[in-house]
Short mmCIF file of C-alpha atoms and ligand atoms in Angstrom, two decimals:
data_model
loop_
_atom_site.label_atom_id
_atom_site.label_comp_id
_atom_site.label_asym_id
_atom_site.label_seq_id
_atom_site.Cartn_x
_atom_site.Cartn_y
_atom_site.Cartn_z
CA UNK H 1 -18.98 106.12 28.10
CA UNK H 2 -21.98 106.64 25.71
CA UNK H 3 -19.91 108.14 22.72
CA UNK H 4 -16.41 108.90 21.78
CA UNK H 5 -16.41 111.62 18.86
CA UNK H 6 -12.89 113.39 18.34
CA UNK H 7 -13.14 117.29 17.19
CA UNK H 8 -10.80 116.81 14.92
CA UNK H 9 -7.61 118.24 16.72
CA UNK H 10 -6.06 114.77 17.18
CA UNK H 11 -6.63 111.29 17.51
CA UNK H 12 -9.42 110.12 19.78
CA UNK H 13 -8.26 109.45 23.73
CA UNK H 14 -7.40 105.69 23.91
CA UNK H 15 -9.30 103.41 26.09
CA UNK H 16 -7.86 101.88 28.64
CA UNK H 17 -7.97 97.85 29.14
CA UNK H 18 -5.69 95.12 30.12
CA UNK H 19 -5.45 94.70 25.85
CA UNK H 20 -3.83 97.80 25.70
CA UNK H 21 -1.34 97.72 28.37
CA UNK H 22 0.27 94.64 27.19
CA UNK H 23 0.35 96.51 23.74
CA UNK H 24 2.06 99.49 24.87
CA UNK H 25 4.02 97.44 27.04
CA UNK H 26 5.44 95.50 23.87
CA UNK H 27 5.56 98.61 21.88
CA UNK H 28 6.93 100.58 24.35
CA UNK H 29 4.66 103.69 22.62
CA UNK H 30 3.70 106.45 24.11
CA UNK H 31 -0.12 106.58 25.66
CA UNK H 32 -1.69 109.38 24.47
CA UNK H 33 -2.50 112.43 26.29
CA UNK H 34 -4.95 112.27 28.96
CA UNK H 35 -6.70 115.87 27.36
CA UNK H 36 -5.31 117.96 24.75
CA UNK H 37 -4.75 121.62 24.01
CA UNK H 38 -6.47 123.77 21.10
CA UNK H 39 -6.39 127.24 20.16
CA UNK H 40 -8.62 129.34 21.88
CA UNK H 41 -12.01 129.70 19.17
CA UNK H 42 -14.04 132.80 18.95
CA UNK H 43 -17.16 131.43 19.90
CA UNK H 44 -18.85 128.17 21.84
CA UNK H 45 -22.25 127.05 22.34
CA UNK H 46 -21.23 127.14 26.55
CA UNK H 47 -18.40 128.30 28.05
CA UNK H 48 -17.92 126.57 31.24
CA UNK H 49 -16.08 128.37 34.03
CA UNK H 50 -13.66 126.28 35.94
CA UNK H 51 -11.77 123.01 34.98
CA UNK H 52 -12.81 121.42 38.56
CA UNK H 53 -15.27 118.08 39.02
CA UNK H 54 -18.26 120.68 38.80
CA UNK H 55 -17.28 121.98 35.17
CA UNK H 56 -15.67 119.24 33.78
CA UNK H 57 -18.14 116.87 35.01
CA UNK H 58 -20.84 120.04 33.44
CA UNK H 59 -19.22 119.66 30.18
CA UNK H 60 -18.85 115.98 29.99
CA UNK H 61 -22.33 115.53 30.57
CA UNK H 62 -23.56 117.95 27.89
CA UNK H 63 -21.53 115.97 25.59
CA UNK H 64 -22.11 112.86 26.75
CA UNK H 65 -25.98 112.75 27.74
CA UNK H 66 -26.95 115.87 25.54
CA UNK H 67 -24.58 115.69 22.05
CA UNK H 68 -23.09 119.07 22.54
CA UNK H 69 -19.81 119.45 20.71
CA UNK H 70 -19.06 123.02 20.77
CA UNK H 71 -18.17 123.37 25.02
CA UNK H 72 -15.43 124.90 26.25
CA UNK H 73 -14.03 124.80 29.85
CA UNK H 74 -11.81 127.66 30.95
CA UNK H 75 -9.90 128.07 33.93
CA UNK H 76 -7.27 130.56 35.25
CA UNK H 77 -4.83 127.51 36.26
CA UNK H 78 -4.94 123.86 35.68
CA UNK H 79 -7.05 120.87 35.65
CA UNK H 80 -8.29 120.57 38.87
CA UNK H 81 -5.91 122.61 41.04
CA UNK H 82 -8.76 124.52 43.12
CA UNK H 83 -11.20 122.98 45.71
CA UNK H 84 -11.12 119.66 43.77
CA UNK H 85 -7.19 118.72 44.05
CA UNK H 86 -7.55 120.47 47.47
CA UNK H 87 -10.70 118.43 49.93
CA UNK H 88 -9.85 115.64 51.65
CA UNK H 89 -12.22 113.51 49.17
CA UNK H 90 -15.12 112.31 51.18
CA UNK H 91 -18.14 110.40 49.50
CA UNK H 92 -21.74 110.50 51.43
CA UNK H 93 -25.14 111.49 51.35
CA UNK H 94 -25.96 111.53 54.86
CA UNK H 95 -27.54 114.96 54.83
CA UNK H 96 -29.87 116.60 56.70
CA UNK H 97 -32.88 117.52 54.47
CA UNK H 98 -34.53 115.39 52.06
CA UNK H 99 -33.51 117.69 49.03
CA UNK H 100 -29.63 117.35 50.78
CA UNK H 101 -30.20 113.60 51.00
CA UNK H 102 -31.26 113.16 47.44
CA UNK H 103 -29.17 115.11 46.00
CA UNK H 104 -25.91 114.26 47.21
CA UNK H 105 -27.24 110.00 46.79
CA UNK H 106 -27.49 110.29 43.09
CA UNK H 107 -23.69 111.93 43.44
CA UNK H 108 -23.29 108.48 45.35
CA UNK H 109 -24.81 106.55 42.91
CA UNK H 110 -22.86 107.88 40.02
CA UNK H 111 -19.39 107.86 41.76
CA UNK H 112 -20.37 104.06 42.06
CA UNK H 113 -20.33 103.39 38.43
CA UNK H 114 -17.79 106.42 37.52
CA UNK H 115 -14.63 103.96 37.27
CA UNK H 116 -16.41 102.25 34.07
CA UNK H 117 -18.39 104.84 32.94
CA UNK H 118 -15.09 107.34 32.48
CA UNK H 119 -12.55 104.23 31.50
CA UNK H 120 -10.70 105.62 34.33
CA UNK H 121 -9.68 104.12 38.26
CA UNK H 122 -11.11 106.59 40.74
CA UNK H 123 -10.40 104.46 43.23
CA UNK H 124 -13.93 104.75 44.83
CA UNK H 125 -13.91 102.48 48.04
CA UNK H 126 -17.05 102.73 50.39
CA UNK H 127 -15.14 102.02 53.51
CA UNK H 128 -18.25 103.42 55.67
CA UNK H 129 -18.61 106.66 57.77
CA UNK H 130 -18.97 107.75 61.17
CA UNK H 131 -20.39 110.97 62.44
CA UNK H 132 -19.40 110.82 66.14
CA UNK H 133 -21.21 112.40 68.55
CA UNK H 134 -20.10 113.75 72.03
CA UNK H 135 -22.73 115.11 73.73
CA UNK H 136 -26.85 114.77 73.95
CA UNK H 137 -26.92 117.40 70.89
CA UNK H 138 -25.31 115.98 68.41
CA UNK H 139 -26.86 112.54 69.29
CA UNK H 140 -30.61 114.07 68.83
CA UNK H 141 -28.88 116.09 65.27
CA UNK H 142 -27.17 112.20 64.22
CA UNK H 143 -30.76 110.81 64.71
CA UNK H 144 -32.41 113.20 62.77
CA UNK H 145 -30.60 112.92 59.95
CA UNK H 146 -30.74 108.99 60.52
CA UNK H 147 -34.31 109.47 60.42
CA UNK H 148 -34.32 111.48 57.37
CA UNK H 149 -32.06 109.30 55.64
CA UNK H 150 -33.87 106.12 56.27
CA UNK H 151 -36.88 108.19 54.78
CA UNK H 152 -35.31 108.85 51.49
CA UNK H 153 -34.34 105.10 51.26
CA UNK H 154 -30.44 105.41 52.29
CA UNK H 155 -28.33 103.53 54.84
CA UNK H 156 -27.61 105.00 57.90
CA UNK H 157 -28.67 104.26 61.59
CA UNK H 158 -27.40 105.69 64.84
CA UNK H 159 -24.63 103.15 66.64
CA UNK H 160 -23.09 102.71 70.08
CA UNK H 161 -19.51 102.24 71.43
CA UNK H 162 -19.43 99.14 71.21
CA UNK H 163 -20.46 99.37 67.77
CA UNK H 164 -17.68 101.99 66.84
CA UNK H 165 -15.12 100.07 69.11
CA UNK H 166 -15.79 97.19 66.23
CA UNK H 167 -15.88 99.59 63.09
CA UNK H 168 -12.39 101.22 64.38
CA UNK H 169 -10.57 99.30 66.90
CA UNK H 170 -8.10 101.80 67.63
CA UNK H 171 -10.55 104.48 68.49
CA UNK H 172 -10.83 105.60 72.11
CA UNK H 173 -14.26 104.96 72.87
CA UNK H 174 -13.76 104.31 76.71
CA UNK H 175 -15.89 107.10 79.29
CA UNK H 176 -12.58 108.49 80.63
CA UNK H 177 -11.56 110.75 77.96
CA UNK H 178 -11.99 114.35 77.89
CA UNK H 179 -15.31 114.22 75.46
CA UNK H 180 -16.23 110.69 75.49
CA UNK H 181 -18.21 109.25 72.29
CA UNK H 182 -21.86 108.43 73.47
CA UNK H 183 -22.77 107.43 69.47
CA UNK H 184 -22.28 108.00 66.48
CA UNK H 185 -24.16 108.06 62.57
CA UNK H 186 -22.98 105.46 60.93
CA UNK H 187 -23.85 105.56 57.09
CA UNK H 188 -21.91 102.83 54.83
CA UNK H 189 -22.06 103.60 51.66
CA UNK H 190 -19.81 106.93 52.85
CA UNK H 191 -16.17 106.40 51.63
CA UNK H 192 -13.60 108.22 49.74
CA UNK H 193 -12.48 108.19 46.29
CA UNK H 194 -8.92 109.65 44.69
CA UNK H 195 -9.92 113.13 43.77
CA UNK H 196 -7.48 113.66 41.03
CA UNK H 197 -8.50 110.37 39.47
CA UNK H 198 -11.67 111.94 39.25
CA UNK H 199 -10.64 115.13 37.55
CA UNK H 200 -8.52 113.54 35.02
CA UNK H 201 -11.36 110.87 34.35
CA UNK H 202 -13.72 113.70 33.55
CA UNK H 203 -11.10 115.98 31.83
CA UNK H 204 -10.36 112.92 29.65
CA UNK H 205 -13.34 111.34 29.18
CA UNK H 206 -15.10 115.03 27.50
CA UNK H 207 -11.90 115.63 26.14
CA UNK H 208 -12.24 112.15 23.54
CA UNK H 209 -16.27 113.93 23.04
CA UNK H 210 -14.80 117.00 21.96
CA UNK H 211 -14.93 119.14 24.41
CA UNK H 212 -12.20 121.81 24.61
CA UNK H 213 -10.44 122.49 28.24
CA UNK H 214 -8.17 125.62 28.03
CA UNK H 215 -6.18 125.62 31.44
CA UNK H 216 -4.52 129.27 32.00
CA UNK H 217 -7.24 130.78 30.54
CA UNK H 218 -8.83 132.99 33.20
CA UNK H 219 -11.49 134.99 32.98
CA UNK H 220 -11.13 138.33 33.59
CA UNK H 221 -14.68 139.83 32.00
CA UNK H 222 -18.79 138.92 31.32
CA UNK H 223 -20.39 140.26 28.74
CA UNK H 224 -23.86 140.89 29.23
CA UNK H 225 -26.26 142.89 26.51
CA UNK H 226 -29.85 143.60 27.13
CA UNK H 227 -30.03 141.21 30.28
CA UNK H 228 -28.40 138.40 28.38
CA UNK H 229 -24.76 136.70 28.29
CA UNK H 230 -23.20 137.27 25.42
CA UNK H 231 -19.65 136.01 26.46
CA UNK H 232 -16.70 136.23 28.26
CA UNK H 233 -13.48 138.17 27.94
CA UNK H 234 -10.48 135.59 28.95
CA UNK H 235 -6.35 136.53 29.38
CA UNK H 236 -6.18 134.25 26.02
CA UNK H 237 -9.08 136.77 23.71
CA UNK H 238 -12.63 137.05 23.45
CA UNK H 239 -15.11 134.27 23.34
CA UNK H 240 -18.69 134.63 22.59
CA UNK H 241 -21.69 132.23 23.76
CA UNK H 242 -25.11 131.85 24.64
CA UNK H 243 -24.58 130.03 27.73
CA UNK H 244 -21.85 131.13 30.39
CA UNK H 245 -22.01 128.54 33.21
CA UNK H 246 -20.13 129.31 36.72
CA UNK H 247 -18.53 126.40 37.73
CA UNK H 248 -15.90 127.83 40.25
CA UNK H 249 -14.97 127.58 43.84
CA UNK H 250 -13.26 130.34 45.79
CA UNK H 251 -13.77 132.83 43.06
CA UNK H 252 -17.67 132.54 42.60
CA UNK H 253 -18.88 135.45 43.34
CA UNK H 254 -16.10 137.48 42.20
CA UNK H 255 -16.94 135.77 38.90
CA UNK H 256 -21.15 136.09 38.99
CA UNK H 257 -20.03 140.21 39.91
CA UNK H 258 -18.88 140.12 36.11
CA UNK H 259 -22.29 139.38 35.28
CA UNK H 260 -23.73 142.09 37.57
CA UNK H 261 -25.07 138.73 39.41
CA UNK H 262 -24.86 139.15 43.59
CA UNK H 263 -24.24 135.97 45.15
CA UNK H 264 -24.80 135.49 49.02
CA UNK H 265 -21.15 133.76 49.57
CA UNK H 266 -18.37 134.33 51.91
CA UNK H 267 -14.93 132.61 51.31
CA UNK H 268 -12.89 130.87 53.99
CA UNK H 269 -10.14 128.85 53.96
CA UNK H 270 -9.93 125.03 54.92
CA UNK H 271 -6.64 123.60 55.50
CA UNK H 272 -5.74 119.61 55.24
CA UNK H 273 -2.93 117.41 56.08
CA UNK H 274 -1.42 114.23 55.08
CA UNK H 275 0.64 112.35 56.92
CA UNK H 276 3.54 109.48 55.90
CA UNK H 277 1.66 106.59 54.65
CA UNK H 278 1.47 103.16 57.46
CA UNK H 279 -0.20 99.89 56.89
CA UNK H 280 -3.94 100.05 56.59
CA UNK H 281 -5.82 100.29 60.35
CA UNK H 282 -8.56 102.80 59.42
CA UNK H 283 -11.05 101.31 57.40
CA UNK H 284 -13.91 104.06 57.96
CA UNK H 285 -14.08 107.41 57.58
CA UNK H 286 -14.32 108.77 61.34
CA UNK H 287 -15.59 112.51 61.91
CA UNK H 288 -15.86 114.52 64.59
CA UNK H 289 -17.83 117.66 64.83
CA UNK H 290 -17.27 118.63 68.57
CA UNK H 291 -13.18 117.90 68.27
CA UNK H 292 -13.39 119.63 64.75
CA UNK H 293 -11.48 116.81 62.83
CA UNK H 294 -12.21 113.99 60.42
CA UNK H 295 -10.03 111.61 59.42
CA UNK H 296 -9.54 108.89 56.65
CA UNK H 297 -6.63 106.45 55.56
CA UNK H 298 -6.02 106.82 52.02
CA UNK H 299 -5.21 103.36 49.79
CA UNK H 300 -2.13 104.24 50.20
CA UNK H 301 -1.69 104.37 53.75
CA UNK H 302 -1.31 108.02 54.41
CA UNK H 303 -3.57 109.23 57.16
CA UNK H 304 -5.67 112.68 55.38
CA UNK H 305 -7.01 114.96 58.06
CA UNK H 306 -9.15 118.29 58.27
CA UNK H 307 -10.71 120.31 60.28
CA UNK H 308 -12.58 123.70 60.71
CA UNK H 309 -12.75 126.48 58.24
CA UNK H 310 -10.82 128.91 59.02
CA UNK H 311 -12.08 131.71 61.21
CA UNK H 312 -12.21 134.57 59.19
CA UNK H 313 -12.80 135.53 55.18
CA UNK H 314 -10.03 135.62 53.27
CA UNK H 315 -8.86 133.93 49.97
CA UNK H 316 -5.40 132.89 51.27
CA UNK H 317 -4.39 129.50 50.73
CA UNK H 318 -1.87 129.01 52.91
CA UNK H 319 -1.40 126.28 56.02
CA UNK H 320 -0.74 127.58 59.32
CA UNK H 321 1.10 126.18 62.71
CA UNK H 322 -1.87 126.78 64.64
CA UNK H 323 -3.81 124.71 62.36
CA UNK H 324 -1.78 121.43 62.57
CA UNK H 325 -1.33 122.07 66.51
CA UNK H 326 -5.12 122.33 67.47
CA UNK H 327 -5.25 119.34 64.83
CA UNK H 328 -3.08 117.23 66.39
CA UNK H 329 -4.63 117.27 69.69
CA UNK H 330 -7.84 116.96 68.81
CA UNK H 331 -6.94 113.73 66.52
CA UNK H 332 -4.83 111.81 69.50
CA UNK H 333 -7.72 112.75 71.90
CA UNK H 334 -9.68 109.78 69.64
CA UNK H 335 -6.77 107.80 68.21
CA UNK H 336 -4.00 108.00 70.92
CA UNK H 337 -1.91 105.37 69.52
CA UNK H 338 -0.83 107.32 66.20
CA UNK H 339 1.07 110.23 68.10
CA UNK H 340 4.55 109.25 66.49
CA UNK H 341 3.18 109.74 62.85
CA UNK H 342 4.85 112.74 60.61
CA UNK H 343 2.70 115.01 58.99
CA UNK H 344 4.00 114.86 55.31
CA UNK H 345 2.17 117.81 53.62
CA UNK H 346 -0.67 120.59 54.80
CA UNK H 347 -2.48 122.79 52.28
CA UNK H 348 -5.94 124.60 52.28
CA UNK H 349 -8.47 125.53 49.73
CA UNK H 350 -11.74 128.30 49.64
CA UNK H 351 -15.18 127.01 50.74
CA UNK H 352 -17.61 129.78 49.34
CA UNK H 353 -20.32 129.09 52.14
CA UNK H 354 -24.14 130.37 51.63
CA UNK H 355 -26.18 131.44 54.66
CA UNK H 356 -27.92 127.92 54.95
CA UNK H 357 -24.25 125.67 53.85
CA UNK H 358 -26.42 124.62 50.82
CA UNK H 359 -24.85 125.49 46.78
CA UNK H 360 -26.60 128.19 44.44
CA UNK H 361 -27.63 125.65 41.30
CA UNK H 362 -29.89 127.34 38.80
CA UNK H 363 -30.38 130.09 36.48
CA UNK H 364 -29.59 134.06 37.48
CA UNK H 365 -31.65 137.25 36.38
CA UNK H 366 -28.71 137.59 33.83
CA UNK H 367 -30.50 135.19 30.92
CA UNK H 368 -28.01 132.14 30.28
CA UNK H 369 -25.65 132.74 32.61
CA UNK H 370 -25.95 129.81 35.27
CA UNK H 371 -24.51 129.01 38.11
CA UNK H 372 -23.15 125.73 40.43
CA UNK H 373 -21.21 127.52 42.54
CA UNK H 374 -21.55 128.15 47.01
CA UNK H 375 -20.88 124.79 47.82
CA UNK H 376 -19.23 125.37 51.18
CA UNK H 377 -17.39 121.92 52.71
CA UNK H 378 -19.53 119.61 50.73
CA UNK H 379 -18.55 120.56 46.71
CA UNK H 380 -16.20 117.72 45.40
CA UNK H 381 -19.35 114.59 46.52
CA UNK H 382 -21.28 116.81 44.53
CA UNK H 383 -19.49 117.47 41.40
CA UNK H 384 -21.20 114.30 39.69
CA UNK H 385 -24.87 114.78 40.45
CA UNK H 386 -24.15 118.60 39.90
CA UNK H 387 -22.76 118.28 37.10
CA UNK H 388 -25.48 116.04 35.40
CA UNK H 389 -28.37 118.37 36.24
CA UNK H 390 -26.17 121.20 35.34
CA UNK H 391 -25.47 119.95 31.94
CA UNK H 392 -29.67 118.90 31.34
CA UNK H 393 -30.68 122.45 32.70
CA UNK H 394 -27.96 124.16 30.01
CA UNK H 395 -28.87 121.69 27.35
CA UNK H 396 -32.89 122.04 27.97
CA UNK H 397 -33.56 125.14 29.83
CA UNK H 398 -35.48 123.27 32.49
CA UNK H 399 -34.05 122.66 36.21
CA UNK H 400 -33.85 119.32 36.80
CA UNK H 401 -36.45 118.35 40.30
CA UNK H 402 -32.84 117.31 41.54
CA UNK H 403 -31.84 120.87 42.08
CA UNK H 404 -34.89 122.89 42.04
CA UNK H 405 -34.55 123.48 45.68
CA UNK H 406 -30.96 124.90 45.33
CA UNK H 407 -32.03 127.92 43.41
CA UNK H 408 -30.50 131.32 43.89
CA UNK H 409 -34.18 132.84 44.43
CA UNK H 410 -34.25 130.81 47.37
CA UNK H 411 -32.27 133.85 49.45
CA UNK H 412 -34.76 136.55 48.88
CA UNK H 413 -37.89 134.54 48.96
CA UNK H 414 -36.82 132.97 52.53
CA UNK H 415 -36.83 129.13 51.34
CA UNK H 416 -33.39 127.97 52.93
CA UNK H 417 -32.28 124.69 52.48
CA UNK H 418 -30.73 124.88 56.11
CA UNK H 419 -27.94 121.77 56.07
CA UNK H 420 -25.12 123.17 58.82
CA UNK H 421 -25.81 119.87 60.75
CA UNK H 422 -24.75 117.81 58.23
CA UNK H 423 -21.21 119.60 58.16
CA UNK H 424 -18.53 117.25 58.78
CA UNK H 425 -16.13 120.76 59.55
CA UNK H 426 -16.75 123.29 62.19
CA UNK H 427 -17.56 126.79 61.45
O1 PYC R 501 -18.78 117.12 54.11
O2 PYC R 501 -17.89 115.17 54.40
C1 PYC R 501 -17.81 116.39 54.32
C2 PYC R 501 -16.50 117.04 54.43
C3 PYC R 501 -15.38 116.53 54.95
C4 PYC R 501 -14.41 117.49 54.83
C5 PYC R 501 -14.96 118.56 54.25
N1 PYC R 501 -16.25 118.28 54.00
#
């Protein structure tokens, strides 16, 4: 962490070290709170909208790279409960275009040194991750994006069977099943990483830099005077700023409407499942666009699933039967030999998806109002990289190279970023 300033409503965060466990463990004190709460203030220098990995990791970089001190993130429920408490925490920067490929590697690259940089165990393990392919298709889409990849200097090449047979024994890679697996991408510095560590590492981490996080604080109003933001209206007062940055998922364009900002997003559900934890077999990440399922075993042992988005708009967050069924048999067509797990727990999230599956990063015709918002199935890798351009383009005024591509003038000019072969989920 580059500095550690408190704001004056309580004692710095602690850091965390083998020092101070034995000292609390002798002491028996209480470790102090991961974030704290404040009053509500009248004004900020930004308001950031949602307490997810994009805003917190937004704020945390203002204060941390930039010096801001007067940031507050707002959000209608708590620390991380949206899209980032909700994917099933997958790592990679396999993409299809070189903007895609860049971008998401310098998320890659900062997850990498996260754990020290936040003073907090994210639990980042680069297991490696497999695209599988089924059918001549996919395998001229995996070496495209090999292709690309290689280009823009990261690891990923286009394997065999007998290849995957060796990455995950227990895979059915024989030519008798109903899709058989002629290939597959195989890109190793993909992995997974425990998403809530990651939330509460941010959270905590601008917390001790002074910035304030108000959970239940939703916003319900955008003021905007003479084409700029002036504020926001929240359930918890007023707030007035010069900056207003849009850091939600599910809710982004109801939010940029507030603004009189029209975002080209349409929400659909993605539902997840967990099943009871066994002893590590799975060390990749295996995913599998034609069978609509990926799969990943946590550190834990639990087995964490998805699969497509679900077929129509809607903002409901609720599993569904249908879901786990189609799961299930997709899942045991490539891994037979797990059919007597239980499936603990299923949930879903919102995926706000953009005609060409790439985010909206960038400035809006409303003047400091910004937005990071439209990131489809691939938000929670991004929420590092996204969050450290986000913070230099509120903190400078200039978009970073890193995102100029992702701009929201994009749409109307016809310059698509077009990235639905890189999806690891149907649609
Ligand atoms: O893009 O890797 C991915 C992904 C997996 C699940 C949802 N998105």
């Amino acid at each position: 962490m580059k500095g550690r300033a408190g704001n004056g409503h309580g004692p710095p965060v602690q850091r965390y070290s083998a020092l101070s466990l034995v000292r609390h463990g002798l002491t028996k004190g209480d470790w102090p709170k991961v974030w704290r709460t404040h009053e509500l203030e009248r004004s900020y220098d930004v308001v950031v909208i949602g307490a997810g990995v994009h805003g917190l990791a937004t704020a945390y970089y203002l204060a941390a790279n930039h010096g801001a001190r007067r940031v507050a993130v707002v959000d209608k429920g708590y620390v991380g409960g949206g899209g980032s408490g909700r994917n099933t925490a997958i790592v990679r920067s396999n993409y299809l275009t070189p903007e895609g490929v860049r971008f998401y590697d310098r998320s890659v690259r900062l997850y990498q040194s996260l754990a020290a940089d936040l003073n907090f165990n994210i639990m980042f393990a680069q297991r490696g991750h497999l695209t599988l392919a089924h059918n001549d298709g996919s395998i001229r889409t995996m070496r495209w994006r090999a292709e690309v990849n290689k280009l823009e200097g990261i690891d990923s090449e286009v394997i065999g069977p007998d290849e995957i047979k060796k990455l995950v024994p227990f895979m059915d890679t024989s030519a008798h099943t109903r899709y058989p697996i002629l290939g597959a991408l195989y890109h190793p510095p993909g992995g997974i990483v425990r998403h809530d560590a990651v939330n509460w590492g941010y959270a905590r981490a601008a917390d001790a830099l002074g910035v304030q996080i108000h959970q239940n604080t939703e916003v319900l109003g955008i003021s905007v005077k003479s084409g700029r933001v002036t504020g926001v209206t929240t359930s918890q007062g007023e707030i007035s700023a010069p900056t207003v940055i849009n850091c939600t998922a599910g809710w982004a364009s109801l939010i940029a409407d507030m603004a009189g900002v029209s975002l080209p997003i349409i929400t659909h559900p993605l539902q997840a499942a967990v099943t009871e934890p066994v002893k590590m077999f799975l060390e990749a990440v295996v995913v599998s666009g034609s069978l609509h399922v990926y799969v990943s075993q946590t550190d834990r042992g639990e087995l964490v699933f998805g699969a497509s988005t679900d077929p129509y708009a809607s903002y409901s967050m609720r599993g569904s039967l249908e879901f786990t069924e189609e799961l299930a048999s997709h899942v045991l067509e490539l891994i037979p030999s797990i059919a007597k797990m239980r499936v603990l727990r299923q949930w879903s999230g919102l995926c706000d998806i953009t005609p060409d599956f790439s985010p909206v990063m960038g400035v809006t015709p409303v003047d400091g109002f910004l937005v990071d918002v439209g990131w489809g199935t691939y938000g929670f890798k991004a929420g590092p990289a996204a969050g450290e351009a986000m913070a230099e383009l509120a903190a400078t005024g200039k978009t970073p190279a890193l995102i100029a591509a992702f701009d929201l003038a994009r749409f109307p000019e016809g310059r698509l970023v077009g990235e639905r072969g890189a999806a690891a989920v149907g649609h």
